Amino acid sequence: MPLVSTRQLLDEAAKGGYGVGAFNVNNMEQIQAIMEAAKETNSPVIIQASRGARAYAQDKYLYHLMLAAAELYPEIPVAMHLDHGNSYETCVSAIELGFTSVMMDGSLKPDGKTPATFEENVAVTKKVVDYAHPRGIAVEGEIGVLGGVEDGHGAGGSGLDHVTDPDQAVEFAERTGVDSLAIAIGTSHGAYKFTKKPDGSVLKMDLLIKIHHRLPKTHLVMHGSSSVPQDLQDIVNKFGGKLKQTWGVPVEEIQLGIKNGVRKVNVDTDSRLAITGAIRKVFVETPEKFDPRDYLKPARAAMQKVVALRMTQFGQAGHAGDYKAISIADIAKGYKDGTLSTKPEVAKK
Ligand code: G3H
Ligand code: 13P
Ligand code: ZN
């Protein structure tokens, strides 16, 4: 199957009542792990690359690896998504390269650190939508700011500093015409999200439900959705790592989100932990080894395992064959003739 639009994947997920994992990649092994997990579970999937990933791997390598994935797994609908675009220019460059959807994270200024004003966020996001939709490219916006800092990206602080205001979410969706909306409900990027298993005082599922109530047809996106499982923390630490005890987003809370409009679930940290634990194990148990394949193979397998588990838990498993790819040109026509709506349905408070 050619690379498909994230809009199509999320519309289908809404019809089927499931969520789609969006897994971050930086290299070939991570793409392979995700595609094997998708094949194993028969799942449609979103593969996403951050600005950091694009710089690390170089755009062309990433793009051609993604083309290879689409070619090698014709039965799997796969979208290629820009994660946390920081500016109009970054989004345009991703679209020119061949990404099938972009995130314009206008919740932060282009420095990727300072919270932007609501008006700045609306203006830059709308500008990206106006560029992307005529080209058949879907856009994710973000309203509210996540906690933490990953690779220089993020406002820092706790996930509760700038949670999403439901009225602003409605106005943002109406004024920008985004295809999906990332909201801040107390989560953070990275491993250190919560100091104990999160309850409603730190993970605001009630807020998510309120936003879904106001925007019942809008595809919501949960960032910072790694569960940071204890077993993956333990493997890293058993083999010489020094992770402090931490808690992620419990899978059952993500599943509650999926029942309430969450269609895209962003996961990076769980993959990172799986890879690092597997590599540390090889280094400690067989220090005589020096062929990278000796540790990259188990690393890839460990990532595949956690990704396949998440695909099953998010409900996307079994849905790869539900539909045929709509071409990006036809997606563009859909935006133009209104069959792909960009006007959110809004419910009263
Ligand atoms: O949103 C953060 C993702 O985990 C990507 O992280 O910017 O370090 O590639 P990165
Ligand atoms: P995690 O750090 O929880 O995996 O979040 C990843 C993410 O939100 C990527 O945009
Ligand atoms: Zn994110």
XYZ file of C-alpha atoms and ligand atoms in Angstrom:
370
model
C 0.000 0.000 0.000
C 1.296 3.515 -0.685
C 1.837 5.773 2.331
C -1.671 6.789 3.396
C -3.164 9.870 4.987
C -3.386 9.987 8.760
C -6.826 11.536 8.212
C -8.004 8.322 6.590
C -6.483 6.200 9.384
C -8.153 8.308 12.074
C -11.541 8.489 10.313
C -11.473 4.692 10.054
C -10.424 4.393 13.700
C -13.379 6.569 14.700
C -15.738 4.333 12.710
C -14.262 1.250 14.375
C -14.067 2.819 17.858
C -10.352 2.164 18.323
C -7.120 4.132 18.741
C -4.052 4.110 16.490
C -0.584 4.116 18.008
C 1.789 6.696 16.539
C 5.273 5.421 17.186
C 8.402 7.562 16.903
C 11.359 6.462 14.810
C 14.927 7.574 14.213
C 16.428 4.647 12.309
C 15.854 1.529 10.258
C 15.577 -0.882 13.175
C 12.737 1.096 14.752
C 10.817 1.193 11.465
C 11.362 -2.543 11.063
C 10.180 -3.207 14.617
C 6.953 -1.254 14.055
C 6.215 -2.838 10.671
C 6.784 -6.352 12.025
C 4.525 -5.555 14.985
C 1.884 -4.234 12.558
C 2.137 -7.409 10.477
C 2.020 -9.635 13.555
C -1.142 -7.909 14.812
C -2.627 -6.950 11.409
C -2.696 -3.277 12.383
C -2.837 0.030 10.522
C -0.156 2.285 11.969
C 1.280 5.804 12.112
C 5.044 6.171 12.055
C 6.261 9.574 13.149
C 9.524 11.489 13.109
C 10.385 14.524 15.201
C 12.656 17.359 14.108
C 15.359 15.656 16.152
C 14.803 12.407 14.263
C 14.941 14.182 10.906
C 18.231 15.810 11.856
C 19.640 12.562 13.246
C 18.757 10.315 10.313
C 18.566 12.891 7.522
C 15.264 13.395 5.728
C 16.092 11.343 2.654
C 17.131 8.279 4.609
C 13.946 8.435 6.665
C 11.716 8.948 3.654
C 13.202 6.106 1.651
C 13.051 3.787 4.643
C 9.359 4.649 4.897
C 8.854 3.951 1.193
C 10.544 0.600 1.710
C 8.173 -0.127 4.606
C 5.126 0.686 2.464
C 6.460 -1.487 -0.366
C 7.427 -4.440 1.825
C 4.133 -4.511 3.743
C 1.467 -3.825 1.089
C -1.252 -5.144 3.397
C -0.557 -2.538 6.122
C -1.948 1.016 5.913
C 0.930 3.170 7.148
C 1.093 6.944 7.489
C 4.238 9.037 7.801
C 3.728 11.889 10.244
C 5.804 14.862 11.365
C 5.819 14.983 15.169
C 5.924 18.413 16.868
C 6.611 20.657 13.889
C 7.775 23.911 15.478
C 7.047 26.311 12.603
C 5.294 26.754 9.271
C 8.634 26.225 7.476
C 9.291 22.914 9.244
C 5.843 21.652 8.239
C 6.277 22.773 4.629
C 9.644 21.015 4.376
C 8.093 17.789 5.694
C 5.226 18.027 3.195
C 7.654 18.662 0.348
C 9.616 15.599 1.393
C 6.550 13.321 1.312
C 5.162 13.114 4.850
C 1.433 12.316 4.654
C 0.540 14.367 7.734
C 2.145 16.971 9.950
C 1.760 18.222 13.461
C 1.987 21.975 13.805
C 2.739 22.337 17.496
C 1.842 25.997 17.822
C 1.322 25.595 21.559
C 4.991 26.550 21.800
C 6.878 29.304 20.029
C 9.316 28.188 17.279
C 12.051 27.777 19.944
C 10.091 24.701 21.071
C 10.234 25.883 24.698
C 8.231 29.038 25.314
C 4.437 28.725 25.482
C 2.831 30.678 22.623
C -0.308 32.786 22.944
C -3.631 31.385 21.791
C -3.745 33.839 18.880
C -0.198 32.916 17.763
C -1.141 29.252 17.906
C -4.314 29.767 15.846
C -2.507 31.878 13.247
C 0.402 29.517 12.564
C -1.766 26.390 12.663
C -4.306 27.869 10.231
C -1.457 28.872 7.909
C -0.203 25.269 7.886
C -3.733 23.913 7.269
C -4.136 26.314 4.324
C -0.898 25.010 2.814
C -1.427 21.328 3.651
C -5.045 20.554 2.779
C -4.896 21.521 -0.928
C -1.988 19.068 -1.115
C -3.959 16.287 0.602
C -1.929 16.455 3.797
C -3.608 16.190 7.193
C -2.733 18.504 10.093
C -2.657 17.902 13.835
C -2.755 20.937 16.115
C -2.083 21.220 19.840
C -3.930 23.281 22.391
C -2.503 23.386 25.914
C 1.111 22.469 26.670
C 2.554 19.139 27.773
C 5.050 18.924 30.618
C 8.700 17.909 30.442
C 11.482 18.468 27.937
C 12.673 15.903 25.404
C 15.745 16.608 23.361
C 15.295 20.347 23.828
C 11.583 20.249 22.947
C 9.058 21.211 25.618
C 8.157 23.933 28.068
C 9.488 21.986 31.059
C 7.497 22.027 34.272
C 4.733 19.716 35.304
C 2.092 18.420 32.946
C -0.463 20.419 34.913
C 1.010 23.873 34.214
C -0.933 24.487 30.979
C -3.771 21.974 30.663
C -6.246 22.458 27.807
C -9.213 24.753 28.310
C -12.300 23.137 26.670
C -13.666 26.478 25.374
C -10.316 27.252 23.766
C -10.230 23.750 22.275
C -13.581 24.423 20.590
C -12.512 27.842 19.287
C -9.170 26.455 18.117
C -10.797 23.588 16.193
C -13.336 25.957 14.603
C -10.798 28.575 13.557
C -8.017 26.288 12.278
C -9.842 23.365 10.613
C -7.306 20.843 11.928
C -7.885 17.137 11.311
C -6.900 16.145 14.829
C -6.309 17.895 18.097
C -3.630 17.149 20.684
C -4.695 18.113 24.181
C -2.796 18.548 27.439
C -4.341 16.643 30.347
C -1.387 16.316 32.717
C 0.999 14.086 30.796
C 4.629 14.875 29.973
C 7.074 13.620 27.384
C 9.805 11.241 28.478
C 10.107 8.665 31.254
C 9.445 10.950 34.248
C 5.740 11.704 34.083
C 4.376 10.845 37.502
C 5.942 10.135 40.918
C 3.341 7.477 41.718
C 0.589 5.658 39.847
C -1.414 8.641 38.557
C -4.869 9.389 39.901
C -7.333 12.066 38.803
C -5.384 14.782 40.617
C -2.502 14.586 38.132
C -3.967 12.836 35.064
C -7.055 14.756 34.034
C -9.183 12.182 32.260
C -12.262 14.151 33.364
C -10.967 17.092 31.307
C -10.464 14.848 28.272
C -14.044 13.616 28.620
C -15.281 17.232 28.847
C -13.401 18.166 25.654
C -14.790 15.110 23.872
C -18.279 16.088 25.009
C -17.848 19.548 23.406
C -16.117 18.201 20.246
C -17.703 14.774 19.809
C -16.436 14.140 16.264
C -12.930 15.621 16.594
C -10.067 13.124 16.615
C -8.222 13.722 19.891
C -4.519 12.962 20.254
C -2.810 11.903 23.468
C 0.866 12.813 23.581
C 3.193 11.579 26.289
C 1.336 8.264 26.311
C 4.087 5.841 27.175
C 3.172 3.616 30.071
C 6.805 3.290 31.216
C 6.204 -0.291 32.393
C 7.978 -1.512 35.477
C 9.478 -4.539 33.703
C 11.204 -2.319 31.129
C 12.533 -0.018 33.864
C 13.786 -3.098 35.741
C 15.672 -4.538 32.758
C 17.467 -1.239 32.153
C 18.443 -0.951 35.822
C 19.337 -4.628 36.222
C 21.976 -4.235 33.548
C 23.656 -1.108 34.867
C 21.130 1.614 34.030
C 20.269 4.306 36.532
C 16.622 5.169 35.959
C 14.824 6.688 38.929
C 11.553 4.957 39.817
C 8.774 6.508 37.734
C 5.217 6.004 36.468
C 3.749 6.525 33.013
C 0.192 6.640 31.711
C -1.623 3.412 32.670
C -2.943 1.556 29.625
C -6.447 1.470 31.129
C -6.496 5.304 31.179
C -5.500 5.364 27.491
C -8.308 2.889 26.820
C -10.711 5.202 28.651
C -9.435 8.006 26.401
C -10.062 5.870 23.325
C -13.672 5.382 24.474
C -13.854 9.187 24.602
C -12.564 10.346 21.235
C -8.824 9.638 21.413
C -7.812 8.276 18.008
C -4.032 8.836 17.942
C -1.813 7.712 20.800
C 1.808 8.895 20.777
C 4.435 6.496 22.105
C 8.191 6.926 22.031
C 9.624 6.379 25.514
C 8.399 2.769 25.850
C 10.255 1.895 22.638
C 13.382 3.657 23.874
C 13.298 1.747 27.157
C 12.774 -1.595 25.400
C 15.711 -0.972 23.065
C 18.044 0.257 25.778
C 17.243 -2.624 28.137
C 17.903 -5.204 25.418
C 21.212 -3.623 24.408
C 22.389 -3.289 28.017
C 21.590 -6.959 28.599
C 23.782 -8.072 25.691
C 26.616 -5.773 26.765
C 26.550 -7.046 30.351
C 25.949 -10.743 29.653
C 28.257 -11.099 26.653
C 30.859 -8.316 26.868
C 33.009 -10.112 24.304
C 30.504 -9.334 21.517
C 31.152 -6.420 19.202
C 29.047 -7.069 16.088
C 26.228 -4.459 16.201
C 23.810 -7.105 14.921
C 24.314 -9.012 18.171
C 22.655 -6.227 20.147
C 20.512 -4.491 17.509
C 18.564 -7.684 16.747
C 17.390 -8.190 20.346
C 16.805 -4.440 20.604
C 14.558 -4.544 17.542
C 12.740 -7.604 18.871
C 12.175 -5.929 22.258
C 10.680 -2.861 20.577
C 8.485 -5.041 18.361
C 7.151 -6.780 21.468
C 6.081 -3.597 23.253
C 4.681 -2.021 20.061
C 2.639 -5.148 19.230
C 1.274 -5.159 22.783
C 0.236 -1.512 22.507
C -1.403 -2.139 19.107
C -3.518 -4.832 20.711
C -4.322 -2.671 23.741
C -5.267 0.371 21.622
C -7.624 -1.794 19.550
C -6.068 -1.195 16.127
C -5.051 -4.866 15.877
C -7.028 -6.746 13.246
C -8.044 -3.620 11.298
C -5.324 -3.439 8.625
C -7.533 -5.022 5.981
C -10.683 -2.991 6.685
C -10.128 -0.492 3.882
C -8.172 0.433 0.760
C -5.833 3.414 0.610
C -7.327 6.669 -0.663
C -4.706 8.425 -2.768
C -3.311 11.691 -1.432
C -4.694 13.400 -4.575
C -8.179 12.141 -3.717
C -7.753 13.265 -0.106
C -6.985 16.751 -1.498
C -10.190 16.597 -3.573
C -12.107 15.555 -0.467
C -10.963 18.661 1.419
C -11.905 20.805 -1.577
C -15.388 19.410 -2.152
C -16.162 19.159 1.560
C -16.496 15.371 1.772
C -13.626 15.573 4.262
C -15.049 18.020 6.735
C -12.825 20.524 8.498
C -15.646 22.107 10.491
C -15.958 20.491 13.881
C -19.304 19.450 15.263
C -19.696 21.422 18.501
C -21.989 20.472 21.371
C -23.339 22.903 23.955
C -21.751 22.984 27.429
O 7.720 14.393 21.529
C 8.768 13.840 21.755
C 9.137 12.591 21.084
O 9.417 11.621 22.059
C 10.291 12.807 20.153
O 11.431 13.034 20.882
O 12.389 15.144 19.943
O 13.781 13.493 21.245
O 13.003 12.945 18.930
P 12.740 13.697 20.206
P 6.283 9.510 25.359
O 7.530 10.213 25.788
O 5.347 9.302 26.514
O 6.550 8.248 24.650
O 5.498 10.473 24.358
C 5.851 10.519 23.000
C 5.172 11.642 22.287
O 4.236 12.263 22.757
C 5.695 11.960 20.941
O 5.071 13.080 20.396
Zn 4.486 14.596 21.778
